[in-house]
XYZ file of C-alpha atoms in Angstrom:
435
model
C -17.090 -6.894 19.272
C -19.825 -9.354 18.231
C -21.815 -12.065 20.085
C -19.837 -15.167 20.295
C -20.775 -18.385 22.025
C -20.069 -22.075 22.350
C -23.289 -24.289 22.798
C -22.177 -27.076 25.031
C -23.844 -29.661 27.168
C -23.199 -32.240 30.022
C -23.190 -35.155 27.590
C -23.961 -36.275 23.979
C -27.753 -36.617 23.235
C -28.686 -33.456 25.227
C -29.878 -31.719 22.101
C -26.920 -29.338 21.187
C -27.522 -29.691 17.407
C -31.192 -29.106 17.745
C -30.619 -26.052 19.817
C -27.745 -24.835 17.453
C -29.958 -25.240 14.325
C -32.827 -23.359 15.822
C -30.467 -20.601 16.918
C -28.784 -20.236 13.549
C -32.120 -19.981 11.833
C -33.490 -17.534 14.321
C -30.389 -15.250 13.722
C -30.782 -15.646 9.994
C -34.337 -14.495 10.336
C -33.055 -11.311 11.971
C -30.868 -10.616 8.897
C -27.693 -11.297 10.759
C -24.488 -12.648 9.220
C -23.669 -15.856 11.207
C -20.343 -17.618 11.208
C -20.897 -21.169 12.443
C -18.462 -23.761 13.698
C -18.397 -27.411 14.679
C -16.027 -28.585 17.428
C -14.478 -31.881 16.386
C -14.237 -33.952 13.032
C -17.905 -34.441 12.430
C -18.821 -34.088 8.678
C -22.680 -33.980 9.265
C -23.387 -31.261 11.646
C -21.691 -28.678 9.422
C -24.029 -29.515 6.642
C -27.053 -29.057 9.028
C -25.508 -25.602 9.979
C -25.310 -24.554 6.589
C -28.863 -25.634 5.846
C -29.938 -23.514 8.970
C -27.859 -20.466 8.463
C -27.397 -20.244 4.504
C -23.661 -20.015 5.159
C -20.870 -22.540 5.189
C -19.918 -24.043 8.549
C -16.281 -24.880 9.648
C -14.725 -27.601 11.689
C -12.448 -26.576 14.637
C -10.417 -29.593 15.901
C -7.512 -29.344 18.378
C -6.317 -32.948 17.536
C -6.259 -32.308 13.768
C -5.270 -28.529 14.027
C -2.694 -26.509 15.876
C -4.106 -23.902 18.427
C -2.748 -21.114 16.162
C -4.377 -22.685 13.181
C -7.625 -22.879 14.937
C -7.500 -19.164 15.914
C -6.443 -18.116 12.453
C -9.343 -20.007 10.792
C -11.795 -18.664 13.389
C -10.477 -15.109 12.810
C -10.813 -15.333 9.065
C -14.277 -16.807 9.144
C -15.573 -14.357 11.619
C -13.998 -11.171 10.044
C -17.235 -10.165 8.132
C -19.620 -11.907 10.690
C -22.121 -10.213 13.089
C -22.606 -13.243 15.207
C -20.366 -16.419 15.702
C -21.963 -19.632 17.024
C -19.935 -22.854 17.803
C -21.498 -26.145 18.442
C -19.597 -28.357 20.905
C -18.974 -31.985 20.730
C -20.059 -34.533 23.475
C -19.909 -33.079 26.903
C -18.048 -29.711 27.520
C -15.017 -31.150 29.105
C -14.861 -34.458 26.967
C -11.681 -34.776 24.912
C -9.788 -37.464 23.154
C -7.592 -37.769 26.318
C -9.224 -36.208 29.324
C -9.890 -32.573 28.294
C -7.520 -32.485 25.375
C -9.342 -31.410 22.295
C -12.560 -30.828 24.251
C -15.115 -28.158 23.592
C -13.821 -26.396 26.620
C -10.372 -26.174 24.918
C -11.762 -24.845 21.635
C -13.847 -22.134 23.348
C -10.816 -21.140 25.578
C -8.611 -21.071 22.432
C -10.819 -18.681 20.535
C -12.151 -16.698 23.556
C -15.786 -17.769 23.227
C -18.078 -17.860 26.404
C -20.191 -21.086 27.006
C -23.880 -21.381 26.993
C -24.979 -24.686 28.437
C -27.840 -26.664 27.002
C -29.183 -28.860 29.871
C -31.593 -31.954 29.268
C -34.085 -31.212 32.081
C -36.137 -34.465 31.753
C -36.983 -35.979 35.112
C -34.987 -33.263 36.991
C -35.785 -30.013 38.750
C -33.891 -28.172 41.361
C -31.004 -30.646 41.251
C -29.805 -29.251 38.061
C -28.185 -26.451 40.168
C -25.597 -28.876 41.205
C -24.780 -29.825 37.653
C -24.625 -26.240 36.489
C -22.398 -25.221 39.737
C -20.021 -28.184 38.869
C -19.660 -27.081 35.178
C -19.235 -23.527 36.036
C -16.678 -24.131 38.661
C -14.665 -27.300 37.521
C -12.653 -24.976 35.255
C -13.711 -21.319 36.089
C -11.761 -20.022 33.060
C -14.309 -21.987 30.887
C -16.604 -18.887 31.301
C -19.871 -20.731 31.622
C -22.249 -17.644 31.440
C -25.723 -18.904 30.720
C -28.092 -21.867 30.306
C -31.026 -22.999 28.147
C -33.024 -25.934 29.315
C -34.227 -28.604 26.823
C -37.180 -30.965 27.005
C -38.976 -28.854 29.598
C -42.458 -30.110 30.572
C -44.265 -26.902 31.695
C -43.697 -23.264 32.871
C -43.994 -24.642 36.351
C -41.211 -27.058 35.634
C -39.037 -24.236 34.181
C -39.523 -22.245 37.334
C -37.754 -24.864 39.426
C -34.932 -24.923 36.810
C -34.634 -21.161 36.678
C -34.344 -20.877 40.501
C -31.655 -23.577 40.447
C -29.662 -21.796 37.777
C -29.991 -18.628 39.566
C -28.627 -20.110 42.786
C -25.697 -21.759 40.842
C -24.629 -18.459 39.439
C -25.469 -19.182 35.804
C -27.912 -17.116 34.083
C -31.038 -18.887 32.846
C -31.938 -17.773 29.251
C -34.983 -19.853 28.619
C -36.056 -23.228 27.521
C -37.198 -25.552 24.775
C -40.397 -27.253 25.417
C -40.723 -31.050 25.385
C -41.994 -32.160 21.888
C -41.525 -34.971 19.338
C -41.041 -32.407 16.489
C -37.421 -31.921 17.192
C -35.589 -35.178 16.379
C -32.402 -34.858 14.484
C -32.047 -37.555 11.817
C -29.687 -40.463 12.050
C -25.966 -39.844 11.306
C -26.045 -42.533 8.471
C -28.105 -40.352 6.328
C -28.021 -39.948 2.619
C -28.490 -36.164 2.743
C -29.773 -35.904 -0.809
C -31.260 -32.625 -1.979
C -34.593 -33.749 -1.561
C -33.835 -34.969 2.098
C -32.248 -31.627 2.807
C -35.250 -29.856 1.714
C -37.322 -31.874 4.266
C -35.023 -31.362 6.982
C -35.410 -27.608 6.561
C -38.601 -27.901 8.685
C -36.470 -28.911 11.824
C -34.633 -25.436 12.144
C -37.966 -23.731 11.453
C -39.844 -25.436 14.258
C -36.832 -24.910 16.618
C -36.503 -21.295 15.833
C -40.049 -20.653 16.407
C -39.717 -22.228 20.019
C -36.627 -20.234 20.752
C -38.391 -17.074 19.806
C -41.104 -17.840 22.183
C -39.243 -19.249 25.040
C -35.651 -18.188 24.975
C -34.207 -14.763 25.779
C -32.482 -14.181 22.374
C -31.567 -10.639 22.920
C -30.334 -11.418 26.459
C -28.211 -14.307 25.110
C -26.454 -12.102 22.455
C -25.731 -9.284 24.752
C -24.321 -11.659 27.502
C -22.052 -13.195 24.935
C -20.507 -10.003 23.281
C -16.794 -10.468 23.069
C -13.915 -8.825 21.208
C -13.007 -10.406 17.898
C -9.730 -12.121 17.449
C -7.495 -9.938 15.164
C -7.528 -11.166 11.480
C -4.613 -13.340 10.421
C -1.853 -11.576 8.521
C -2.540 -11.141 4.809
C -1.044 -13.695 2.638
C 0.200 -13.198 -0.896
C -2.168 -14.313 -3.657
C -1.658 -17.954 -4.600
C 0.502 -18.450 -7.470
C 0.406 -22.325 -7.688
C -0.270 -23.962 -10.995
C -1.626 -27.257 -9.649
C -4.981 -28.360 -11.277
C -7.105 -29.904 -8.696
C -10.412 -31.577 -9.314
C -12.665 -32.445 -6.398
C -15.677 -34.891 -6.546
C -18.558 -33.227 -4.906
C -22.100 -34.375 -5.118
C -24.666 -36.359 -2.997
C -22.513 -39.300 -2.986
C -19.183 -37.486 -2.052
C -19.466 -34.770 0.131
C -17.447 -35.507 3.502
C -15.087 -32.418 2.881
C -13.293 -30.217 5.197
C -13.644 -26.709 3.686
C -10.208 -25.693 5.070
C -8.734 -28.572 2.965
C -10.215 -27.076 -0.110
C -9.045 -23.584 0.989
C -5.511 -24.914 1.143
C -5.854 -26.612 -2.282
C -6.873 -23.385 -3.756
C -3.523 -21.738 -2.566
C -1.695 -24.466 -4.586
C -3.549 -23.809 -7.784
C -6.950 -23.979 -9.227
C -9.759 -26.141 -7.872
C -12.754 -27.259 -9.766
C -15.568 -29.630 -8.917
C -17.209 -32.605 -10.858
C -19.914 -35.053 -9.894
C -19.474 -38.852 -10.722
C -23.108 -39.344 -9.749
C -24.056 -37.191 -12.712
C -21.546 -39.139 -14.928
C -19.485 -36.181 -15.583
C -16.112 -36.999 -17.357
C -13.083 -36.150 -15.263
C -11.512 -32.914 -16.288
C -7.891 -32.800 -17.049
C -6.037 -32.418 -13.611
C -2.817 -32.896 -11.784
C -4.601 -34.207 -8.584
C -8.096 -35.799 -8.188
C -9.393 -35.654 -4.704
C -12.238 -38.262 -4.017
C -13.632 -37.484 -0.617
C -15.836 -39.677 1.582
C -19.522 -39.578 1.529
C -22.385 -42.081 0.778
C -21.640 -44.048 -2.230
C -23.575 -46.931 -0.794
C -26.713 -45.113 -1.166
C -26.120 -44.513 -4.872
C -24.731 -47.788 -6.182
C -27.174 -48.342 -9.181
C -26.388 -44.729 -10.359
C -22.594 -45.157 -9.711
C -22.452 -48.336 -11.665
C -24.465 -46.698 -14.556
C -22.123 -43.727 -14.572
C -19.587 -45.333 -16.990
C -18.064 -42.121 -18.298
C -16.816 -40.986 -14.858
C -15.613 -44.465 -13.958
C -13.795 -44.896 -17.320
C -12.171 -41.385 -17.272
C -10.915 -41.754 -13.657
C -9.494 -45.237 -14.502
C -7.669 -43.692 -17.664
C -6.356 -40.940 -15.345
C -4.844 -43.543 -13.015
C -3.437 -45.575 -15.930
C -1.731 -42.578 -17.246
C 0.079 -41.944 -13.863
C -2.272 -39.403 -12.519
C -2.406 -38.642 -8.748
C -5.501 -39.438 -6.800
C -6.180 -38.946 -3.085
C -9.264 -40.989 -2.114
C -10.777 -41.174 1.389
C -13.361 -43.565 2.745
C -16.277 -43.452 0.345
C -13.799 -42.249 -2.345
C -11.665 -45.294 -1.738
C -14.793 -47.517 -1.990
C -15.558 -46.071 -5.335
C -11.995 -46.828 -6.609
C -12.562 -50.560 -5.872
C -13.623 -53.273 -8.290
C -17.029 -53.267 -6.564
C -19.180 -52.297 -3.622
C -21.347 -54.827 -2.232
C -24.697 -53.704 -0.722
C -26.252 -55.122 2.639
C -27.626 -57.953 0.767
C -24.317 -58.845 -0.751
C -25.082 -57.772 -4.337
C -21.932 -56.348 -6.047
C -22.091 -53.206 -7.848
C -19.273 -52.343 -10.434
C -17.000 -49.354 -9.561
C -13.834 -47.957 -11.010
C -11.663 -51.040 -10.612
C -8.553 -49.045 -9.796
C -8.063 -50.923 -6.572
C -8.071 -54.641 -6.767
C -10.418 -55.344 -3.787
C -14.082 -54.812 -2.886
C -15.833 -52.908 -0.163
C -18.886 -54.298 1.424
C -21.836 -52.989 3.530
C -22.617 -56.564 4.658
C -22.568 -56.844 8.496
C -22.324 -53.129 8.975
C -20.350 -52.008 11.936
C -19.344 -48.588 12.927
C -15.631 -47.796 13.118
C -14.526 -44.362 14.063
C -11.895 -42.430 15.921
C -8.929 -40.256 15.350
C -6.011 -41.469 13.420
C -2.430 -40.308 12.957
C 0.316 -41.678 10.672
C 4.027 -40.901 10.686
C 5.514 -40.992 7.202
C 9.165 -39.984 7.075
C 9.442 -37.106 9.468
C 6.011 -35.876 8.967
C 2.922 -36.572 11.226
C -0.413 -36.760 9.555
C -3.544 -36.570 11.499
C -7.266 -37.505 10.474
C -10.402 -39.031 11.472
C -12.089 -42.509 10.549
C -15.834 -42.875 10.357
C -17.394 -45.731 8.332
C -19.795 -48.746 8.419
C -18.273 -50.647 5.539
C -15.301 -53.001 5.356
C -12.764 -54.296 2.717
C -12.872 -57.747 1.492
C -10.993 -59.739 -1.123
C -8.057 -57.268 -1.312
C -5.410 -58.538 -3.774
C -2.237 -59.889 -1.884
C -0.118 -57.803 -4.222
C -1.739 -54.432 -3.299
C 0.831 -52.277 -1.753
C -0.245 -51.148 1.745
C 1.113 -48.827 4.542
C -0.064 -49.666 8.080
C 1.306 -47.946 11.269
C -1.797 -45.671 11.960
C -2.427 -45.001 15.645
C -5.382 -43.657 17.604
C -5.220 -40.266 19.586
C -3.942 -42.498 22.653
C -0.997 -43.729 20.560
C -2.589 -47.333 20.322
C -2.233 -49.333 17.040
C -5.118 -48.982 14.683
C -5.752 -51.506 11.934
C -6.438 -48.756 9.276
C -4.400 -49.044 6.089
C -3.361 -46.917 3.241
C -3.434 -48.445 -0.266
C -1.210 -47.363 -3.066
C -1.445 -48.149 -6.854
C 0.721 -45.993 -8.977
C -0.219 -42.400 -8.199
C -3.148 -43.447 -5.984
C -3.333 -43.084 -2.194
C -6.554 -44.384 -0.658
C -7.764 -45.372 2.774
C -10.412 -44.942 5.231
C -8.882 -42.044 7.026
C -10.154 -38.462 6.331
C -6.923 -36.484 6.409
C -6.720 -32.778 7.519
C -3.956 -31.050 5.407
C -4.935 -27.322 5.606
C -1.680 -26.579 7.441
C 0.518 -28.414 5.007
C 1.065 -29.380 1.375
C -1.076 -32.558 0.727
C 1.224 -33.381 -2.173
C 3.904 -34.278 0.464
C 1.823 -37.324 1.436
C 2.559 -38.656 -2.050
C 6.133 -37.757 -2.057
C 6.784 -39.303 1.569
C 4.762 -42.325 0.864
C 6.894 -43.117 -2.289
C 10.001 -43.117 -0.133
């Protein structure tokens, strides 16, 4: 048994990430080995988790992942852990359709109790009704405790504590109202320098938690049996040579996807931003990230660009997602409209002009296979060649048509969707697309 908990809230903006980062750092200070998880498809919060805990963080998503796969990933990632912390997404019961895929469903799937983080601004004893509702709306959700955020004073907390006790939810403490605890924007470069600066955030929050939250009581309250480890699998025998772009410009990566690629062969990494030549490979994976923040450097990195173009010209396979697809274009235009030269593999341009957020789950049926992923970007495609081969037909989680396309040039598949393939062979996408 180890302490396991899902940090949930009534809505987005309640401070889940802030609290989670502080909790991870406080547990790290105690010398505990922590396994952290993020519910949903978010690529940014797991980076914050890793910064706070010193350990990689893993997405658990019941739209892209089967329940059995979620349990297997959770069991494998917690096998050596002393504590497991999951950060929820949106409100506890918010899913892509009603409660489907919600934080509540993830917690129930892995058997983790729920600790609510309630934004207490401009409220007092009335939070008892909120807590009672969350606890009893789905009693199997096992809402066991609450921490209050943005609390004005000890006297304010007294009202909140009494409300929690009367609602049958154990009060565990609070985070004082302060301007020090602001999580940066989601459209963030996350360079190494910026990450070093961000390190102050979990430090500040951990200090406050140690002063105002009953951490020992929280851990004791959330002690639960571990899921049994997944059955041992034979050592990978695949011979596929996979190269993955990974640096400050390309870093939106689901770690379980890399785990799956490693079962098919060898995985190595290279940095287009550092102008490294592409090593010999059978598959190049260009994940999403922030190429728009590094346009001058990427244009100057002619060795990376030319070796990628040569790989494609020789029939090599490339899977490119979002920022990786943008990098394969003729150019990327910045917000002012200036074009920066990229790989030239895809006869089109990407632009940051008129930035508008597009996001949501996506699914695509190719042949008899259903592929699922997530779209999140501010850029758009312009001046695409009419002769460029495309495949539409992507749909949202509600089954509605989405305008998102897949582009194909030779052995290249590229599009805005970040696919999750840890339960399948990603090479099948190439084979099915060819048919």
